[in-house]
Amino acid sequence: MDRVSSFDEPLKKLLGGATAKVMAEHLDLHTVGDLLHHYPRRYEERGKLTALADLPLDEHVTVVAQVADARILMFNNGQGKRLEVTLTDGSGRLQLVFFGHGVHKPHKELLPGRQAMFAGKVSVFNRKMQLAHPTYQLLDASDADEATEAVDAFAGRLLPIYPACKQLDSWRIAKAVDAVLPSAQDAVDPLPASLREGRGFTPLPEALLKVHRPQTKADIEDAKARLKWDEAFVLQVALARRRYADTQLPAVARRPVEGGLLDAFDAKLPFTLTEGQEKVSKEIFDDLATEHPMHRLLQGEVGSGKTMVALRAMLTVVDAGGQAAMLAPTEVLAQQHHRSITEMMGELADNWGLWREAPLDEGRRSGDGRALGGSEQGTKVVLLTGSMGAAARRQALLDLVTGEAGIVIGTHALIEDKVQFHDLGLVVVDEQHRFGVEQRDALRSKGKQPPHLLVMTATPIPRTVAMTVFGDLETSVLDQLPAGRSPIASHVVPAKDKPHFLARAWERVREEVENGHQAYVVCPRIGDEAEEDGKGAKKAKAKKAAPDEDPEKRPPLAVLEVADELRKGALAGLSVEVLHGRMHPDEKDDVMRRFAAGDVDVLVATTVIEVGVNVPNATAMVIMDADRFGVSQLHQLRGRVGRGSAPGLCLLVSEAHEASPARARLSAVAATLDGFELSRIDLEQRREGDVLGQAQSGVRSSLRMLTVIDDEEVIAAAREEAVAIVAADPELEHLPELRTVLAALLDKEREEYLDKG
């Protein structure tokens, strides 16, 4: 077997079909290499008991603990039997529960004083943490064959605890790892010898052995240091190669034109740009003036003025004779951007005839720098979405291909084959994480030469995440809020524990409306027939199949139901309207216009209002089932209020248990308005794979050991080494091992993951 193929060997050959099937379906492990890179989550020392007090609710856990007591209880007039076992570690207790015929074996084996590994899902019953029907393995019973095997399976005194699932416990995964561990000797080492020796790293085969079967804690540290570096380095080389390839592409330099639209726009602004907006604009202008395509990420706080910066970049490109396209993820957001930009440029439109439909003259055909954007000519700003009428759509397409429109704002409709540009110079992608690489590239390919690219995200991203997720982009940060933005007070409303708090929340909404303001109410679900026929039907079916499920678990609250209840009850007499993604576009637009005009008191909506919606008079937001949203999403939603001179109020309504992680998340959101701090909290509370893998692109992350929040130094150092290596040898001709590992990372799916960011 050669060095590469041993890692590609299907697990079925070594472990058998049944185990391999469970690993593939539930842990996404398919090959020997996958399993060798499935590292232990933590390690238990023999004889040392696990801290039971800090177990996470609703998660599958493995604990090593000692039996304190065990008793059988009868119920249903003696028909039913329940075994309750109490575990202890000296600082906390955990209850195990077994029912029916399942009580006999544990009743004989789980005697007071016995020590064992237990695995199961943590739940709460009668205010006590418990594991119902956990699997277990005895660790100290010399008369039990299984226990002896368990002890023999571990060469050292450190027990590796693997990320597991209900169908496959940690110790069974450990047994499977034993079967593939000899293949660790065939690991292809991606680190150049000089780098490996210079930093004193453990050889890769040895690192794999140490991480799975450590003899000492020092073994674990050695292995982790090496494996983290591998992950950071290979990823940074992939990104450095992308950046290098981008610098080799040609682009048309788009330099500012004196006396053009940008100068006129700046002169008419009723406020002064923030220092941050000036600084970021300069970074963008410098990039636009080069003959290689700009690839820049613009990230910033909610309401920091990213659209203003993007518009100034677009006007610069128009002034220089090109066209600019802004791609928005939803029709609501595209319409909002179109409205915002036309409002921002309103005075110019009156003075300079920005929307004037002039024939295409010779100056435009020849690419005269002032023709498309100069003050003599003006330009058009058009909207292009999938729901536009045929006539409006035809006119928009004509304006783009002739160059009459200098700026276009649109949805996925911009990507269609029939959309052609006269001279596309800049692509602005809003909310980058909602678009795939195919969509981004489809729009960029419409330029005669690669256009400049500006990616915007309203979700603040810690530096290390920017270096990994958006590593092929240069980063600009807007962390100042424009003058005049008001503070937002945020509070958690525990609707289940304190129902009167919810009643008070609706009173506060009424008070805001009485004071001349408006409010949003956000719900996780629409609640219409289309939804019920789809997801709802599946949920109902699942519910039927699981009669033991917690009856307190209910579907998320829905816009249509909540709006109806509010109209009849707590907000009776107020003008309450709904907004969600399945409404007809004209209807959505009508509701948003009337809300923006102040004709609607309360807007009950889904997350369609999450980004881009700007109604300064809206001062209050009530988020129902707030625990069903992520930290960053809550921060985004909250940013819709406090956009005027009056202070904002955000109420996070939840029925989650006070001690649950969900409530901890809500308390964190309520405690700070710092988006960067919240993004760190968000990352710390989620698995790394969620952040860099499935949550971003639907595929598994390549990172197993590296933690982007904690390993900033490793990532920064790896990036530096990667840049130097790629600059010296872009094709990695002298580093065949690195090229081999890179090819494995950059298979079709993972290349897509890198591009999506």
Coordinates of N, CA and C in Angstrom, one line a residue, residues 72 81-83 97-108 110 133-134 136:
I72 N -34.0 0.7 43.1 CA -35.1 0.3 42.1 C -36.4 0.9 42.7
K81 N -41.0 -0.5 36.5 CA -39.8 -0.6 37.3 C -38.8 0.4 36.8
R82 N -38.2 1.2 37.7 CA -37.2 2.2 37.3 C -36.0 2.1 38.2
L83 N -34.8 2.1 37.6 CA -33.5 2.1 38.3 C -33.0 3.5 38.3
V97 N -31.0 7.2 34.8 CA -32.3 6.5 34.9 C -32.4 5.4 33.9
F98 N -32.8 4.2 34.3 CA -33.0 3.1 33.4 C -34.5 2.6 33.7
F99 N -35.2 2.2 32.6 CA -36.6 1.8 32.7 C -36.7 0.3 32.2
G100 N -37.9 -0.3 32.7 CA -38.3 -1.6 32.2 C -37.3 -2.7 32.2
H101 N -37.2 -3.4 31.1 CA -36.3 -4.6 31.1 C -34.8 -4.1 31.1
G102 N -34.6 -2.8 30.8 CA -33.2 -2.3 30.8 C -32.6 -2.1 32.2
V103 N -33.3 -2.5 33.2 CA -32.8 -2.2 34.6 C -31.9 -3.4 35.1
H104 N -32.1 -4.6 34.5 CA -31.5 -5.8 35.2 C -29.9 -5.7 35.2
K105 N -29.3 -5.5 34.0 CA -27.9 -5.5 33.8 C -27.2 -4.4 34.7
P106 N -27.7 -3.1 34.5 CA -27.1 -2.1 35.3 C -27.3 -2.3 36.8
H107 N -28.4 -2.9 37.2 CA -28.7 -3.1 38.6 C -27.6 -4.0 39.2
K108 N -27.2 -5.0 38.4 CA -26.2 -5.9 38.9 C -24.8 -5.3 38.9
L110 N -23.8 -1.7 38.4 CA -23.6 -0.4 38.9 C -23.8 -0.3 40.4
H133 N -31.2 6.2 30.3 CA -30.6 5.1 29.5 C -29.3 5.3 28.9
P134 N -28.3 5.7 29.7 CA -26.9 5.9 29.1 C -26.3 4.6 28.8
Y136 N -22.7 2.5 29.1 CA -21.6 2.7 30.1 C -20.6 1.5 29.9

